[in-house]
Short mmCIF file of C-alpha atoms and ligand atoms in Angstrom, two decimals:
data_model
loop_
_atom_site.label_atom_id
_atom_site.label_comp_id
_atom_site.label_asym_id
_atom_site.label_seq_id
_atom_site.Cartn_x
_atom_site.Cartn_y
_atom_site.Cartn_z
CA MET C 1 0.00 0.00 0.00
CA ASP C 2 1.49 3.37 -0.93
CA ARG C 3 -0.78 5.23 1.47
CA VAL C 4 -0.65 5.62 5.23
CA LEU C 5 -4.06 5.61 6.90
CA ILE C 6 -4.52 8.30 9.50
CA PHE C 7 -6.48 7.07 12.53
CA ASP C 8 -7.39 10.03 14.70
CA THR C 9 -7.90 9.39 18.39
CA THR C 10 -8.33 12.99 19.58
CA LEU C 11 -11.85 12.20 20.76
CA ARG C 12 -10.86 9.03 22.63
CA ASP C 13 -7.24 8.95 23.84
CA GLY C 14 -7.04 12.75 23.47
CA GLU C 15 -10.15 13.22 25.55
CA GLN C 16 -8.48 11.18 28.31
CA SER C 17 -6.10 14.11 28.94
CA PRO C 18 -6.67 15.49 32.44
CA GLY C 19 -9.19 18.33 32.53
CA ILE C 20 -10.70 17.72 29.10
CA ALA C 21 -14.41 17.07 29.23
CA LEU C 22 -16.06 17.53 25.87
CA ASP C 23 -19.79 17.18 25.55
CA VAL C 24 -21.66 15.73 22.60
CA GLY C 25 -21.98 19.02 20.71
CA GLU C 26 -18.29 19.78 21.09
CA LYS C 27 -17.29 16.28 19.99
CA LEU C 28 -19.53 16.54 16.94
CA GLU C 29 -17.95 19.85 15.99
CA ILE C 30 -14.48 18.31 16.17
CA ALA C 31 -15.55 15.15 14.33
CA ASP C 32 -17.01 17.24 11.47
CA GLN C 33 -13.72 19.09 11.18
CA LEU C 34 -11.72 15.84 11.27
CA ALA C 35 -13.82 14.64 8.35
CA ARG C 36 -13.05 17.87 6.47
CA LEU C 37 -9.37 17.36 7.29
CA GLY C 38 -9.55 13.99 5.58
CA VAL C 39 -8.69 11.53 8.36
CA ASP C 40 -9.41 7.92 7.41
CA ILE C 41 -10.68 6.75 10.78
CA ILE C 42 -12.16 8.68 13.70
CA GLU C 43 -11.98 6.89 17.04
CA ALA C 44 -15.00 8.63 18.48
CA GLY C 45 -14.85 7.30 22.04
CA PHE C 46 -15.09 4.38 24.43
CA PRO C 47 -18.82 3.67 24.50
CA ILE C 48 -18.91 1.51 27.67
CA ALA C 49 -17.09 4.19 29.68
CA SER C 50 -20.14 6.38 30.27
CA ASP C 51 -23.51 7.32 28.84
CA GLY C 52 -21.95 10.56 27.61
CA ASP C 53 -19.26 8.66 25.69
CA PHE C 54 -21.88 6.35 24.20
CA GLU C 55 -24.10 9.24 23.10
CA ALA C 56 -21.18 11.04 21.47
CA VAL C 57 -20.00 7.98 19.53
CA GLU C 58 -23.55 7.25 18.42
CA ALA C 59 -24.17 10.86 17.35
CA ILE C 60 -20.92 10.93 15.37
CA ALA C 61 -21.68 7.56 13.75
CA GLN C 62 -25.10 8.84 12.74
CA SER C 63 -24.05 12.14 11.27
CA VAL C 64 -20.39 12.29 10.24
CA LYS C 65 -19.82 11.09 6.69
CA GLY C 66 -16.57 10.03 5.08
CA PRO C 67 -14.24 8.52 7.68
CA ILE C 68 -14.69 5.10 9.28
CA ILE C 69 -16.12 5.61 12.78
CA ALA C 70 -14.49 3.42 15.42
CA GLY C 71 -15.48 2.69 19.01
CA LEU C 72 -13.05 1.29 21.57
CA SER C 73 -13.90 -1.84 23.54
CA ARG C 74 -12.37 -4.27 26.01
CA THR C 75 -12.76 -7.96 25.17
CA GLY C 76 -15.85 -8.57 27.33
CA PHE C 77 -19.09 -9.13 25.43
CA LYS C 78 -20.88 -6.35 27.33
CA ASP C 79 -18.26 -3.86 26.12
CA ILE C 80 -18.31 -5.14 22.56
CA ASP C 81 -22.10 -5.11 22.33
CA ARG C 82 -22.15 -1.53 23.62
CA ALA C 83 -19.45 -0.47 21.15
CA TRP C 84 -21.43 -2.02 18.30
CA GLU C 85 -24.63 -0.30 19.44
CA ALA C 86 -22.80 3.03 19.27
CA VAL C 87 -21.09 2.65 15.87
CA ARG C 88 -23.63 0.59 13.99
CA HIS C 89 -25.28 3.56 12.22
CA ALA C 90 -22.05 4.76 10.62
CA GLU C 91 -21.60 4.54 6.85
CA ARG C 92 -18.49 2.50 7.68
CA ASN C 93 -17.82 1.31 11.19
CA ARG C 94 -15.05 -0.39 13.14
CA ILE C 95 -14.82 -2.02 16.55
CA HIS C 96 -11.43 -1.57 18.20
CA VAL C 97 -10.84 -4.36 20.71
CA PHE C 98 -7.93 -4.24 23.16
CA ILE C 99 -6.42 -6.26 25.97
CA ALA C 100 -2.92 -6.00 27.43
CA THR C 101 -0.19 -8.55 26.72
CA SER C 102 2.64 -7.30 28.95
CA GLU C 103 3.51 -9.29 32.07
CA ILE C 104 2.92 -6.35 34.38
CA HIS C 105 -0.49 -5.51 32.94
CA MET C 106 -1.63 -9.13 32.86
CA ARG C 107 -0.47 -9.87 36.39
CA LYS C 108 -1.22 -6.61 38.19
CA LYS C 109 -4.11 -5.08 36.30
CA LEU C 110 -6.00 -7.88 34.58
CA ARG C 111 -5.03 -10.69 36.99
CA MET C 112 -5.13 -13.07 34.06
CA THR C 113 -2.85 -15.84 32.87
CA HIS C 114 -1.40 -15.98 29.36
CA ASP C 115 -4.00 -18.58 28.38
CA GLN C 116 -6.84 -16.48 29.72
CA VAL C 117 -5.69 -13.48 27.68
CA LYS C 118 -5.52 -15.63 24.55
CA ALA C 119 -9.02 -16.94 25.20
CA GLU C 120 -10.32 -13.39 25.76
CA VAL C 121 -8.89 -12.24 22.43
CA ALA C 122 -10.31 -15.20 20.51
CA ALA C 123 -13.78 -14.76 21.99
CA GLY C 124 -13.81 -10.93 21.94
CA VAL C 125 -12.60 -10.53 18.38
CA ALA C 126 -14.99 -13.25 17.15
CA ARG C 127 -17.89 -11.52 18.90
CA ALA C 128 -16.97 -8.17 17.33
CA LYS C 129 -16.62 -9.87 13.94
CA SER C 130 -20.18 -11.18 14.24
CA TYR C 131 -21.25 -7.53 14.05
CA THR C 132 -18.94 -5.94 11.49
CA ALA C 133 -16.16 -6.89 9.10
CA ASP C 134 -13.76 -4.14 10.16
CA ILE C 135 -12.07 -5.17 13.42
CA GLU C 136 -8.94 -3.72 14.97
CA TYR C 137 -7.08 -5.48 17.76
CA SER C 138 -4.53 -3.82 20.07
CA PRO C 139 -2.26 -5.74 22.45
CA GLU C 140 -2.05 -2.96 25.03
CA ASP C 141 1.50 -2.25 26.26
CA ALA C 142 2.81 -4.21 23.26
CA PHE C 143 6.24 -2.60 23.39
CA ARG C 144 6.90 -3.89 26.91
CA SER C 145 5.36 -7.29 26.19
CA ASP C 146 7.27 -10.48 25.54
CA ALA C 147 7.37 -10.12 21.74
CA GLU C 148 6.81 -13.82 21.06
CA PHE C 149 3.72 -13.95 23.23
CA MET C 150 2.43 -10.66 21.83
CA VAL C 151 2.59 -11.91 18.21
CA GLU C 152 1.00 -15.21 19.25
CA VAL C 153 -1.94 -13.20 20.57
CA CYS C 154 -1.99 -11.07 17.41
CA GLN C 155 -2.17 -14.26 15.33
CA ILE C 156 -5.20 -15.37 17.34
CA ALA C 157 -6.80 -11.99 16.67
CA VAL C 158 -6.22 -12.27 12.92
CA ASP C 159 -7.44 -15.88 12.87
CA ASN C 160 -10.66 -14.72 14.50
CA GLY C 161 -11.22 -11.86 12.09
CA ALA C 162 -9.07 -8.85 13.02
CA THR C 163 -8.25 -6.78 9.94
CA THR C 164 -5.95 -4.27 11.65
CA LEU C 165 -3.26 -5.04 14.21
CA ASN C 166 -2.41 -1.95 16.20
CA ILE C 167 0.86 -2.10 18.14
CA PRO C 168 0.77 0.35 21.06
CA ASP C 169 3.71 1.74 22.93
CA THR C 170 1.29 2.49 25.74
CA VAL C 171 3.77 4.07 28.13
CA GLY C 172 6.07 5.73 25.59
CA PHE C 173 9.06 3.57 26.48
CA GLY C 174 10.19 2.75 22.94
CA VAL C 175 12.98 4.28 20.92
CA PRO C 176 12.66 4.48 17.14
CA GLU C 177 15.02 1.68 16.13
CA ASP C 178 13.52 -0.86 18.53
CA PHE C 179 9.96 0.16 17.83
CA GLY C 180 10.58 -0.13 14.09
CA LYS C 181 12.04 -3.62 14.60
CA LEU C 182 8.97 -4.66 16.57
CA ILE C 183 6.71 -3.61 13.71
CA ALA C 184 8.86 -5.56 11.23
CA TYR C 185 8.71 -8.59 13.54
CA VAL C 186 4.89 -8.49 13.67
CA ILE C 187 4.70 -8.27 9.88
CA ASP C 188 7.18 -11.13 9.41
CA THR C 189 5.55 -13.39 11.95
CA VAL C 190 1.78 -12.97 11.90
CA LYS C 191 0.23 -14.68 8.89
CA GLY C 192 -2.87 -13.38 7.14
CA GLU C 193 -4.37 -10.23 5.66
CA TYR C 194 -4.22 -7.21 7.94
CA VAL C 195 -2.94 -3.66 8.18
CA VAL C 196 -0.30 -2.92 10.83
CA SER C 197 -0.79 0.24 12.85
CA THR C 198 1.24 2.24 15.37
CA HIS C 199 -0.04 3.87 18.56
CA CYS C 200 2.81 5.67 20.30
CA HIS C 201 2.70 7.70 23.49
CA ASN C 202 5.00 10.62 24.02
CA ASP C 203 6.42 10.09 27.52
CA LEU C 204 9.99 10.46 26.21
CA GLY C 205 9.05 12.89 23.45
CA LEU C 206 9.52 10.14 20.85
CA ALA C 207 5.93 9.40 19.81
CA VAL C 208 6.22 10.91 16.32
CA ALA C 209 9.71 9.47 15.73
CA ASN C 210 8.56 6.01 16.84
CA SER C 211 5.43 6.18 14.65
CA LEU C 212 7.54 7.13 11.63
CA ALA C 213 9.99 4.30 12.37
CA GLY C 214 6.95 2.03 12.36
CA VAL C 215 5.95 3.36 8.94
CA SER C 216 9.47 2.81 7.60
CA ASN C 217 9.15 -0.80 8.73
CA GLY C 218 5.82 -1.46 7.07
CA ALA C 219 3.08 0.06 9.26
CA ARG C 220 0.36 1.56 7.08
CA GLN C 221 -1.84 3.10 9.73
CA VAL C 222 -0.75 5.66 12.32
CA GLU C 223 -2.85 6.42 15.36
CA CYS C 224 -2.39 10.01 16.40
CA ALA C 225 -4.18 13.02 17.86
CA ILE C 226 -4.46 16.68 16.99
CA ASN C 227 -1.93 18.76 18.94
CA GLY C 228 -0.55 15.48 20.32
CA LEU C 229 -3.31 15.23 22.94
CA GLY C 230 -3.67 12.03 24.93
CA GLU C 231 -2.98 10.26 28.20
CA ARG C 232 -0.11 11.85 30.20
CA ALA C 233 2.38 13.35 27.70
CA GLY C 234 -0.01 12.53 24.87
CA ASN C 235 0.00 10.66 21.59
CA ALA C 236 1.89 11.23 18.36
CA ALA C 237 0.80 14.62 16.98
CA LEU C 238 -1.22 14.10 13.80
CA GLU C 239 0.02 17.29 12.17
CA GLU C 240 3.68 16.33 12.73
CA VAL C 241 3.31 12.79 11.39
CA VAL C 242 1.48 14.00 8.29
CA MET C 243 3.88 16.85 7.51
CA ALA C 244 6.95 14.67 8.09
CA LEU C 245 5.63 12.14 5.58
CA ARG C 246 4.83 14.89 3.11
CA THR C 247 7.91 17.05 3.52
CA ARG C 248 10.28 14.07 3.53
CA ALA C 249 8.53 12.11 0.80
CA ASP C 250 12.05 11.44 -0.52
CA TYR C 251 12.87 9.50 2.68
CA PHE C 252 9.48 7.79 3.02
CA ASN C 253 9.39 6.60 -0.60
CA GLY C 254 6.55 8.90 -1.56
CA LEU C 255 4.06 7.43 0.93
CA GLU C 256 0.97 9.61 0.99
CA THR C 257 -1.87 10.40 3.36
CA ASN C 258 -5.34 11.62 2.56
CA ILE C 259 -4.98 14.71 4.77
CA LYS C 260 -5.85 18.16 3.40
CA THR C 261 -2.91 19.81 5.07
CA GLU C 262 -4.33 23.33 4.59
CA GLU C 263 -6.92 22.39 7.26
CA LEU C 264 -4.30 21.50 9.90
CA SER C 265 -4.01 24.89 11.62
CA LEU C 266 -7.71 25.47 11.78
CA THR C 267 -8.25 21.99 13.22
CA SER C 268 -5.53 22.56 15.78
CA ARG C 269 -7.05 25.87 16.88
CA MET C 270 -10.53 24.37 17.10
CA VAL C 271 -9.31 21.50 19.28
CA SER C 272 -7.38 23.91 21.47
CA ARG C 273 -10.42 26.16 21.83
CA LEU C 274 -12.81 23.35 22.75
CA THR C 275 -10.49 21.41 25.04
CA GLY C 276 -8.99 24.46 26.75
CA TYR C 277 -5.50 23.04 26.07
CA PRO C 278 -3.32 25.82 24.66
CA VAL C 279 -0.91 25.09 21.82
CA GLN C 280 2.67 25.87 22.76
CA PHE C 281 4.01 28.82 20.74
CA ASN C 282 6.90 26.85 19.24
CA LYS C 283 4.88 23.69 18.57
CA ALA C 284 5.94 22.18 15.23
CA ILE C 285 3.57 22.84 12.30
CA VAL C 286 0.71 24.55 14.20
CA GLY C 287 2.44 26.70 16.85
CA ARG C 288 2.07 30.42 16.30
CA ASN C 289 5.87 30.74 15.93
CA ALA C 290 6.35 27.70 13.70
CA PHE C 291 6.87 29.97 10.69
CA ALA C 292 8.08 33.15 12.39
CA HIS C 293 11.63 34.36 11.78
CA GLU C 294 13.17 36.45 14.51
CA ALA C 295 16.87 36.83 13.76
CA GLY C 296 17.66 39.56 11.24
CA ILE C 297 19.87 37.22 9.28
CA HIS C 298 17.01 34.75 8.95
CA GLN C 299 14.54 37.45 7.94
CA HIS C 300 16.92 38.67 5.29
CA GLY C 301 17.41 35.14 3.95
CA VAL C 302 13.67 34.45 3.81
CA LEU C 303 13.03 37.71 1.96
CA GLU C 304 15.60 36.67 -0.65
CA ASP C 305 14.27 33.14 -0.91
CA PRO C 306 11.90 31.49 1.62
CA GLU C 307 13.70 28.17 1.16
CA THR C 308 16.76 29.56 2.95
CA TYR C 309 15.04 28.89 6.27
CA GLU C 310 11.67 27.31 5.48
CA ILE C 311 11.23 23.63 4.71
CA MET C 312 7.45 24.00 4.40
CA ASP C 313 5.21 26.72 3.12
CA ALA C 314 3.10 28.28 5.90
CA GLY C 315 0.11 28.31 3.54
CA SER C 316 0.36 24.55 3.03
CA VAL C 317 -0.64 23.98 6.66
CA GLY C 318 -3.12 26.87 6.76
CA GLN C 319 -0.86 29.16 8.77
CA GLU C 320 -1.04 32.63 7.33
CA ALA C 321 -0.27 35.74 9.34
CA ALA C 322 -3.30 36.97 11.27
CA GLN C 323 -4.85 39.55 8.99
CA ILE C 324 -6.81 42.61 9.98
CA VAL C 325 -10.35 41.73 9.15
CA LEU C 326 -12.85 43.89 10.98
CA GLY C 327 -13.27 47.15 12.86
CA LYS C 328 -15.77 49.17 14.84
CA HIS C 329 -18.01 49.84 11.84
CA SER C 330 -18.21 46.29 10.58
CA GLY C 331 -21.74 44.96 10.54
CA ARG C 332 -23.26 41.65 11.44
CA HIS C 333 -22.99 40.37 7.90
CA ALA C 334 -19.25 41.03 7.64
CA PHE C 335 -18.82 39.52 11.07
CA SER C 336 -20.63 36.28 10.29
CA ASP C 337 -18.85 36.12 6.92
CA SER C 338 -15.44 36.33 8.61
CA MET C 339 -16.46 33.68 11.11
CA GLU C 340 -17.46 31.34 8.29
CA LYS C 341 -14.11 31.89 6.56
CA LEU C 342 -12.43 30.86 9.78
CA GLY C 343 -14.48 27.67 9.84
CA LEU C 344 -16.55 28.90 12.79
CA HIS C 345 -20.12 28.10 11.88
CA LEU C 346 -22.21 30.04 14.34
CA GLN C 347 -25.96 30.30 14.21
CA GLY C 348 -28.89 31.70 16.17
CA ASP C 349 -28.16 32.69 19.77
CA ALA C 350 -24.51 31.71 19.55
CA LEU C 351 -24.01 34.08 16.61
CA ASN C 352 -25.92 36.88 18.37
CA GLN C 353 -23.86 36.47 21.54
CA ALA C 354 -20.60 36.39 19.64
CA PHE C 355 -21.61 39.51 17.69
CA VAL C 356 -22.39 41.37 20.93
CA ARG C 357 -18.95 40.38 22.27
CA PHE C 358 -17.35 41.50 19.02
CA LYS C 359 -19.01 44.93 19.27
CA GLU C 360 -17.89 45.32 22.89
CA LEU C 361 -14.38 44.47 21.81
CA ALA C 362 -14.47 46.82 18.82
CA ASP C 363 -15.18 49.68 21.23
CA ARG C 364 -11.93 48.93 23.02
CA LYS C 365 -9.68 47.76 20.21
CA VAL C 366 -9.28 49.49 16.86
CA GLN C 367 -8.40 46.59 14.63
CA ILE C 368 -9.85 43.14 15.13
CA THR C 369 -7.82 40.31 13.64
CA GLU C 370 -8.69 36.74 12.75
CA ALA C 371 -6.89 35.66 15.89
CA ASP C 372 -9.11 37.98 17.96
CA LEU C 373 -12.26 36.57 16.37
CA GLU C 374 -11.19 33.04 17.14
CA ALA C 375 -10.40 34.02 20.69
CA ILE C 376 -13.89 35.42 21.15
CA VAL C 377 -15.36 32.12 20.07
CA ALA C 378 -12.81 30.33 22.23
CA GLU C 379 -14.81 31.49 25.20
CA GLU C 380 -17.25 28.76 24.23
CA LEU C 381 -19.64 31.15 22.60
CA GLY C 382 -19.93 29.11 19.45
CA THR C 383 -20.07 25.61 20.78
CA GLY C 384 -23.82 25.26 20.74
CA VAL C 385 -23.71 24.55 24.48
CA VAL C 386 -26.13 26.38 26.73
CA HIS C 387 -24.36 27.99 29.68
CA ARG C 388 -26.15 28.32 32.94
CA PHE C 389 -24.43 31.50 34.09
CA SER C 390 -23.41 34.52 32.06
CA ILE C 391 -22.00 37.90 33.04
CA ALA C 392 -24.47 40.81 33.19
CA SER C 393 -22.11 43.29 34.80
CA PHE C 394 -18.78 43.26 36.52
CA GLU C 395 -16.91 45.89 38.58
CA PHE C 396 -13.58 45.54 40.27
CA ARG C 397 -11.33 47.80 42.29
CA GLY C 398 -7.68 47.72 43.29
CA GLY C 399 -4.59 49.85 43.81
CA THR C 400 -1.54 50.07 46.02
CA SER C 401 -3.51 50.87 49.18
CA ALA C 402 -7.10 49.65 48.63
CA THR C 403 -8.15 46.07 49.41
CA PRO C 404 -8.87 44.53 46.02
CA SER C 405 -12.59 43.81 45.66
CA ALA C 406 -15.09 42.88 42.97
CA ASP C 407 -18.85 42.84 42.41
CA VAL C 408 -20.47 40.71 39.82
CA VAL C 409 -24.03 40.35 38.55
CA LEU C 410 -24.72 37.13 36.66
CA THR C 411 -27.78 35.83 34.91
CA ASP C 412 -28.77 32.34 35.93
CA GLY C 413 -31.38 31.42 33.36
CA GLY C 414 -33.86 34.30 33.71
CA THR C 415 -32.83 35.44 37.20
CA LYS C 416 -30.05 37.69 38.38
CA VAL C 417 -27.57 36.53 41.02
CA GLU C 418 -25.00 38.76 42.67
CA GLY C 419 -21.68 38.19 44.33
CA HIS C 420 -19.10 40.27 46.15
CA GLY C 421 -15.52 39.21 46.78
CA GLU C 422 -12.25 40.42 48.21
CA GLY C 423 -8.85 38.94 47.59
CA ASN C 424 -5.11 39.38 47.51
CA GLY C 425 -5.42 40.91 44.04
CA MET C 426 -8.18 41.86 41.63
CA ILE C 427 -8.24 38.47 39.93
CA ASP C 428 -8.55 36.73 43.28
CA ALA C 429 -11.35 39.13 44.24
CA ALA C 430 -13.17 38.53 40.93
CA ILE C 431 -12.99 34.77 41.43
CA ALA C 432 -14.33 35.12 44.98
CA ALA C 433 -17.24 37.23 43.71
CA ILE C 434 -18.15 34.63 41.06
CA ALA C 435 -17.82 31.82 43.60
CA GLU C 436 -20.28 33.64 45.85
CA ALA C 437 -22.75 34.27 43.03
CA THR C 438 -22.67 30.73 41.62
CA GLY C 439 -22.10 28.76 44.81
CA VAL C 440 -19.28 26.86 43.05
CA ARG C 441 -16.09 27.15 45.09
CA GLY C 442 -13.01 25.32 44.01
CA THR C 443 -9.28 25.41 43.58
CA VAL C 444 -7.67 26.97 40.55
CA ASN C 445 -4.71 24.72 39.85
CA GLU C 446 -3.55 25.98 36.46
CA PHE C 447 -3.58 29.59 35.35
CA HIS C 448 -2.03 30.88 32.11
CA VAL C 449 -2.24 34.36 30.64
CA SER C 450 -1.05 35.18 27.13
CA SER C 451 -1.84 37.82 24.56
CA VAL C 452 -3.71 36.98 21.38
CA THR C 453 -1.88 39.55 19.25
CA SER C 454 0.79 42.13 19.98
CA GLY C 455 0.26 45.74 21.13
CA GLY C 456 -0.99 47.47 24.26
CA ASP C 457 -4.62 46.96 23.25
CA ALA C 458 -4.14 43.23 22.62
CA LEU C 459 -6.63 40.76 23.95
CA GLY C 460 -5.51 38.93 27.07
CA ASP C 461 -6.24 35.21 26.81
CA VAL C 462 -6.62 33.36 30.10
CA VAL C 463 -6.81 29.56 30.35
CA LEU C 464 -7.32 27.99 33.76
CA GLN C 465 -8.22 24.68 35.32
CA LEU C 466 -10.65 24.52 38.19
CA ASP C 467 -11.24 21.64 40.62
CA ALA C 468 -14.64 21.81 42.30
CA ASP C 469 -17.24 19.31 43.51
CA GLY C 470 -14.93 16.44 42.55
CA VAL C 471 -14.85 17.56 38.92
CA ARG C 472 -12.00 19.19 37.02
CA ALA C 473 -12.74 21.52 34.13
CA SER C 474 -10.88 24.03 32.05
CA GLY C 475 -12.12 27.49 31.16
CA ARG C 476 -10.97 30.14 28.78
CA GLY C 477 -11.71 33.85 28.70
CA VAL C 478 -10.57 36.77 26.58
CA SER C 479 -10.76 40.50 27.05
CA THR C 480 -8.60 43.56 26.62
CA ASP C 481 -8.63 43.55 30.43
CA VAL C 482 -6.90 40.57 32.04
CA VAL C 483 -9.04 40.75 35.21
CA GLU C 484 -12.17 40.47 33.10
CA ALA C 485 -10.56 37.73 30.99
CA SER C 486 -9.78 35.81 34.18
CA ALA C 487 -13.34 36.23 35.45
CA ARG C 488 -14.69 34.97 32.13
CA ALA C 489 -12.34 31.98 32.19
CA TYR C 490 -13.36 31.15 35.74
CA LEU C 491 -17.04 31.40 34.87
CA ALA C 492 -16.56 29.19 31.79
CA ALA C 493 -15.01 26.52 34.02
CA VAL C 494 -17.85 26.90 36.54
CA ASN C 495 -20.41 26.45 33.74
CA LYS C 496 -18.66 23.26 32.65
CA ILE C 497 -18.53 21.94 36.19
CA VAL C 498 -22.21 22.62 36.72
CA ARG C 499 -23.00 20.87 33.44
CA LEU C 500 -20.92 17.81 34.28
CA ARG C 501 -22.08 17.64 37.87
CA ASP C 502 -25.72 17.91 36.90
CA ARG C 503 -25.51 15.04 34.45
CA THR C 504 -27.14 12.07 36.09
CA GLU C 505 -24.60 9.70 34.61
CA VAL C 506 -21.80 8.43 36.80
CA ARG C 507 -18.75 7.72 34.76
CA GLU C 508 -18.05 4.05 35.22
CA ARG C 509 -14.46 3.38 36.29
CA VAL C 510 -13.04 1.19 33.58
CA VAL C 511 -9.77 -0.68 33.62
CA GLY C 512 -7.34 0.79 31.06
CA PRO C 513 -6.56 1.92 28.45
O1 KIV K 1 -2.18 3.40 24.73
C1 KIV K 1 -2.83 2.37 24.47
O2 KIV K 1 -2.36 1.24 24.59
C2 KIV K 1 -4.20 2.55 24.04
C3 KIV K 1 -4.89 1.35 23.48
C4 KIV K 1 -6.29 1.25 23.91
C5 KIV K 1 -4.78 1.35 21.98
O3 KIV K 1 -4.71 3.65 24.06
ZN1 ZN K 2 -3.12 5.22 24.09
#
């Protein structure tokens, strides 16, 4: 096969990143964009894990056209039946069955013998095959498994109907040469018709390198996630795998993917906005500095010929400089037009709310850029999610001698609720006021402030993580005033916590992955 299949697991492994809690609407928005990006397979979730996961996988299977929609499942029949229920409506569906094969996982986590694991795989894969032809099997923690035993189990999976063998480096322990050899060993040893896949975690920062070593040794599917999201240090970053294959086609013998690379930046920004996970400035491919040249000597070279310092064209990954798009006099039509061009499809109340925020911003900032517009939506305005609380008015006071204090009026559905707070600074006071008004008090354990563009009137962009009522949620807020941005971010996190807490579902604790 001269093509590498891209299996995106942003919505499954990516969603397992601490603090990410996407609801069905948010997952659908991402899945639609992944389809536009051209991924071959979307792993939409782990249907047995919770009712919310099931609903999301089912909704994606029902409405997203193009990619294969996969659901993850352990080997037990209850899991497999639930996974099938969730993916069955997809144009093309896949059940992804996994069970660990490493000594430590079998002994300590599964408490199963080698023979029991083999029996589980035979029965689980056969059950999945009774539902659909497209079955993937993953020997979890494959890299740390006894290789002979691991391929024996893979052979059982293929004999019972698995069409893809995915080889995970679950804990990111592999180095490229060894991981590549393991892939070659699987291909040489396991008989039958199947595609070999990689699934590499990034604990040593080697996930992309290991995945590519897998490809060089015959893997033709790579499991990866947008912005490298995933358990702990994450998974291989989709955008890096794809652009390495494309940019170094000479090295990878012209292997292609189906990805429309011009959609990469937009997809990255959308995932960042909905998950609340910022993209590091110098992140390869999609970081805001990935194509910026600082040193004079570099700038001079690039002006003479971009190839002096650029191995890729910024436009080929959808990274153009933020352009000035709108100002104070721009109307609703121009606003919604610009949003559409940015891939932000707002309608109804969400569009109205975003337009009001845009007008407020235009009063404070002369030129509104694409980056500003995205930041406005980043505050969850466009996600189609109904927020319980929103800000009606907000006052705060501070100075070198006064005790910082804040007063906030929020709308809670139709009613107004008020809160007053004092703190060791104005942000602290604002948070205390919102906590009083909403009744949600928690601990802010992550707090990042950055600016969306440059200049004294730039928007401040605050991302924080809040722990409250046993739930962790992220929130994002933007404003030309960082105190207000912080208050907005805090309120966004509170809204998420209320939403999650109020869901009747209790997320079932599942073993692995
Ligand atoms: O990391 C892992 O092993 C996994 C499997 C479920 C594929 O996520
Ligand atoms: Zn994983």
